[in-house]
mmCIF file of C-alpha atoms in Angstrom:
data_model
loop_
_atom_site.group_PDB
_atom_site.id
_atom_site.type_symbol
_atom_site.label_atom_id
_atom_site.label_comp_id
_atom_site.label_asym_id
_atom_site.label_seq_id
_atom_site.Cartn_x
_atom_site.Cartn_y
_atom_site.Cartn_z
ATOM 1 C CA GLN A 1 29.523 -48.881 -10.741
ATOM 2 C CA VAL A 2 28.664 -46.213 -7.839
ATOM 3 C CA GLN A 3 27.864 -47.730 -4.227
ATOM 4 C CA LEU A 4 27.045 -45.613 -1.081
ATOM 5 C CA VAL A 5 26.568 -48.034 1.706
ATOM 6 C CA GLU A 6 25.495 -46.883 4.990
ATOM 7 C CA SER A 7 26.331 -48.386 8.358
ATOM 8 C CA GLY A 8 26.115 -47.049 11.970
ATOM 9 C CA GLY A 9 21.638 -47.399 12.519
ATOM 10 C CA GLY A 10 20.020 -49.058 15.393
ATOM 11 C CA LEU A 11 18.031 -49.056 18.541
ATOM 12 C CA VAL A 12 18.486 -46.213 21.121
ATOM 13 C CA GLN A 13 16.708 -44.517 23.878
ATOM 14 C CA ALA A 14 15.987 -41.137 23.186
ATOM 15 C CA GLY A 15 18.576 -38.679 24.948
ATOM 16 C CA GLY A 16 21.011 -40.920 22.996
ATOM 17 C CA SER A 17 23.697 -40.506 20.498
ATOM 18 C CA LEU A 18 24.756 -42.610 17.135
ATOM 19 C CA ARG A 19 27.118 -42.350 14.417
ATOM 20 C CA LEU A 20 25.906 -43.299 10.769
ATOM 21 C CA SER A 21 28.704 -43.934 8.405
ATOM 22 C CA CYS A 22 28.672 -43.932 4.190
ATOM 23 C CA ALA A 23 31.254 -45.499 2.934
ATOM 24 C CA ALA A 24 31.245 -44.528 -1.281
ATOM 25 C CA SER A 25 32.596 -45.612 -4.362
ATOM 26 C CA GLY A 26 33.227 -46.244 -7.616
ATOM 27 C CA ARG A 27 34.171 -42.401 -8.234
ATOM 28 C CA THR A 28 35.524 -39.490 -6.710
ATOM 29 C CA PHE A 29 33.230 -37.488 -4.818
ATOM 30 C CA GLY A 30 35.790 -34.071 -3.903
ATOM 31 C CA THR A 31 33.722 -31.721 -5.413
ATOM 32 C CA TYR A 32 30.648 -32.753 -5.110
ATOM 33 C CA ALA A 33 27.193 -32.115 -2.057
ATOM 34 C CA MET A 34 27.621 -35.540 0.410
ATOM 35 C CA GLY A 35 24.382 -35.559 2.776
ATOM 36 C CA TRP A 36 21.490 -37.182 5.273
ATOM 37 C CA PHE A 37 17.882 -37.435 4.541
ATOM 38 C CA ARG A 38 15.541 -39.259 6.726
ATOM 39 C CA GLN A 39 11.804 -40.541 5.742
ATOM 40 C CA ALA A 40 10.287 -41.760 8.900
ATOM 41 C CA PRO A 41 6.979 -43.798 7.804
ATOM 42 C CA GLY A 42 4.140 -41.853 6.687
ATOM 43 C CA LYS A 43 5.622 -39.243 5.636
ATOM 44 C CA GLU A 44 7.780 -38.014 2.828
ATOM 45 C CA ARG A 45 11.646 -38.207 2.648
ATOM 46 C CA GLU A 46 13.413 -34.778 3.992
ATOM 47 C CA PHE A 47 16.804 -33.065 3.903
ATOM 48 C CA VAL A 48 18.679 -33.844 7.568
ATOM 49 C CA ALA A 49 22.284 -32.687 7.017
ATOM 50 C CA SER A 50 24.762 -31.610 3.535
ATOM 51 C CA THR A 51 28.521 -30.999 3.678
ATOM 52 C CA ILE A 52 28.991 -28.840 0.106
ATOM 53 C CA TRP A 53 32.460 -28.219 -1.445
ATOM 54 C CA SER A 54 33.375 -24.605 -0.917
ATOM 55 C CA GLY A 55 37.021 -24.895 -2.849
ATOM 56 C CA GLY A 56 40.357 -26.246 -1.843
ATOM 57 C CA ASN A 57 39.733 -28.383 0.662
ATOM 58 C CA VAL A 58 36.671 -26.194 2.426
ATOM 59 C CA TYR A 59 33.425 -27.864 2.536
ATOM 60 C CA ALA A 60 30.098 -26.064 4.676
ATOM 61 C CA ALA A 61 27.977 -27.560 6.177
ATOM 62 C CA ASP A 62 23.894 -27.545 6.771
ATOM 63 C CA TYR A 63 21.326 -28.676 8.827
ATOM 64 C CA ALA A 64 17.820 -28.972 9.384
ATOM 65 C CA ASP A 65 16.414 -26.734 11.939
ATOM 66 C CA SER A 66 14.952 -29.712 13.559
ATOM 67 C CA VAL A 67 18.506 -30.916 14.474
ATOM 68 C CA LYS A 68 20.546 -28.133 14.464
ATOM 69 C CA GLY A 69 22.802 -28.553 17.705
ATOM 70 C CA ARG A 70 22.315 -31.910 18.406
ATOM 71 C CA PHE A 71 23.425 -32.972 14.992
ATOM 72 C CA THR A 72 27.203 -33.194 13.306
ATOM 73 C CA ILE A 73 28.685 -34.182 9.400
ATOM 74 C CA SER A 74 31.839 -34.846 8.445
ATOM 75 C CA ARG A 75 33.652 -35.974 5.589
ATOM 76 C CA ASP A 76 37.441 -37.412 4.825
ATOM 77 C CA ARG A 77 36.626 -34.939 1.373
ATOM 78 C CA GLN A 78 36.564 -38.032 -0.935
ATOM 79 C CA PHE A 79 34.455 -41.040 0.322
ATOM 80 C CA THR A 80 33.013 -41.504 3.433
ATOM 81 C CA VAL A 81 30.323 -39.366 5.093
ATOM 82 C CA SER A 82 29.557 -39.165 8.916
ATOM 83 C CA LEU A 83 26.429 -38.287 10.832
ATOM 84 C CA GLN A 84 26.798 -37.826 14.427
ATOM 85 C CA MET A 85 23.601 -37.591 16.009
ATOM 86 C CA ASN A 86 23.479 -36.495 20.040
ATOM 87 C CA SER A 87 20.442 -36.002 22.262
ATOM 88 C CA LEU A 88 18.217 -37.769 20.256
ATOM 89 C CA LYS A 89 14.185 -37.792 20.246
ATOM 90 C CA PRO A 90 11.326 -40.310 19.043
ATOM 91 C CA GLU A 91 10.757 -37.883 15.943
ATOM 92 C CA ASP A 92 13.826 -38.719 14.892
ATOM 93 C CA THR A 93 13.050 -42.603 14.268
ATOM 94 C CA ALA A 94 13.075 -42.898 10.274
ATOM 95 C CA VAL A 95 15.668 -44.488 7.536
ATOM 96 C CA TYR A 96 18.124 -42.090 7.350
ATOM 97 C CA TYR A 97 19.530 -42.514 3.426
ATOM 98 C CA CYS A 98 23.460 -41.209 2.690
ATOM 99 C CA ALA A 99 23.061 -39.686 -1.195
ATOM 100 C CA ALA A 100 25.390 -37.069 -3.239
ATOM 101 C CA GLY A 101 25.270 -35.036 -6.172
ATOM 102 C CA PRO A 102 25.719 -32.494 -7.673
ATOM 103 C CA GLY A 103 24.264 -30.584 -5.443
ATOM 104 C CA ILE A 104 21.874 -30.504 -3.074
ATOM 105 C CA ALA A 105 18.621 -30.734 -5.222
ATOM 106 C CA THR A 106 20.712 -32.542 -7.474
ATOM 107 C CA MET A 107 21.434 -36.393 -5.054
ATOM 108 C CA THR A 108 22.830 -38.454 -7.859
ATOM 109 C CA TYR A 109 23.431 -41.058 -5.816
ATOM 110 C CA TRP A 110 21.791 -42.613 -2.984
ATOM 111 C CA GLY A 111 22.337 -45.751 -0.862
ATOM 112 C CA GLN A 112 20.250 -47.602 0.414
ATOM 113 C CA GLY A 113 19.231 -46.522 3.775
ATOM 114 C CA THR A 114 19.781 -46.931 7.456
ATOM 115 C CA GLN A 115 16.921 -47.875 10.312
ATOM 116 C CA VAL A 116 17.094 -45.190 13.361
ATOM 117 C CA THR A 117 14.917 -46.511 15.742
ATOM 118 C CA VAL A 118 14.727 -44.304 19.246
ATOM 119 C CA SER A 119 12.454 -45.285 22.144
ATOM 120 C CA SER A 120 10.633 -42.846 24.375
#
């Protein structure tokens, strides 16, 4: 059974930092895209960041414009993907979801989500 389990969410003041982690189990994800999405109250789920396999041990990172320069995604190739979030803003408040799949548009597996709340 494939599982993605997020951790690291919480409450932080604007300008602060949080680190989210996602532990994957049940299969290997070496050639899969892995990434983070978020959903704020009353809004649709949106893309935040991803890593896509480029061959060998190389992964290409991509970010939403709203988080470029503030968030950094990393992975250990197979089982863990993390999101370092710096300079957090109130508009970053959302439930953050870890996801994995053949591509960004075909995310097959989803975590249960972790709440991030940024106070002003």
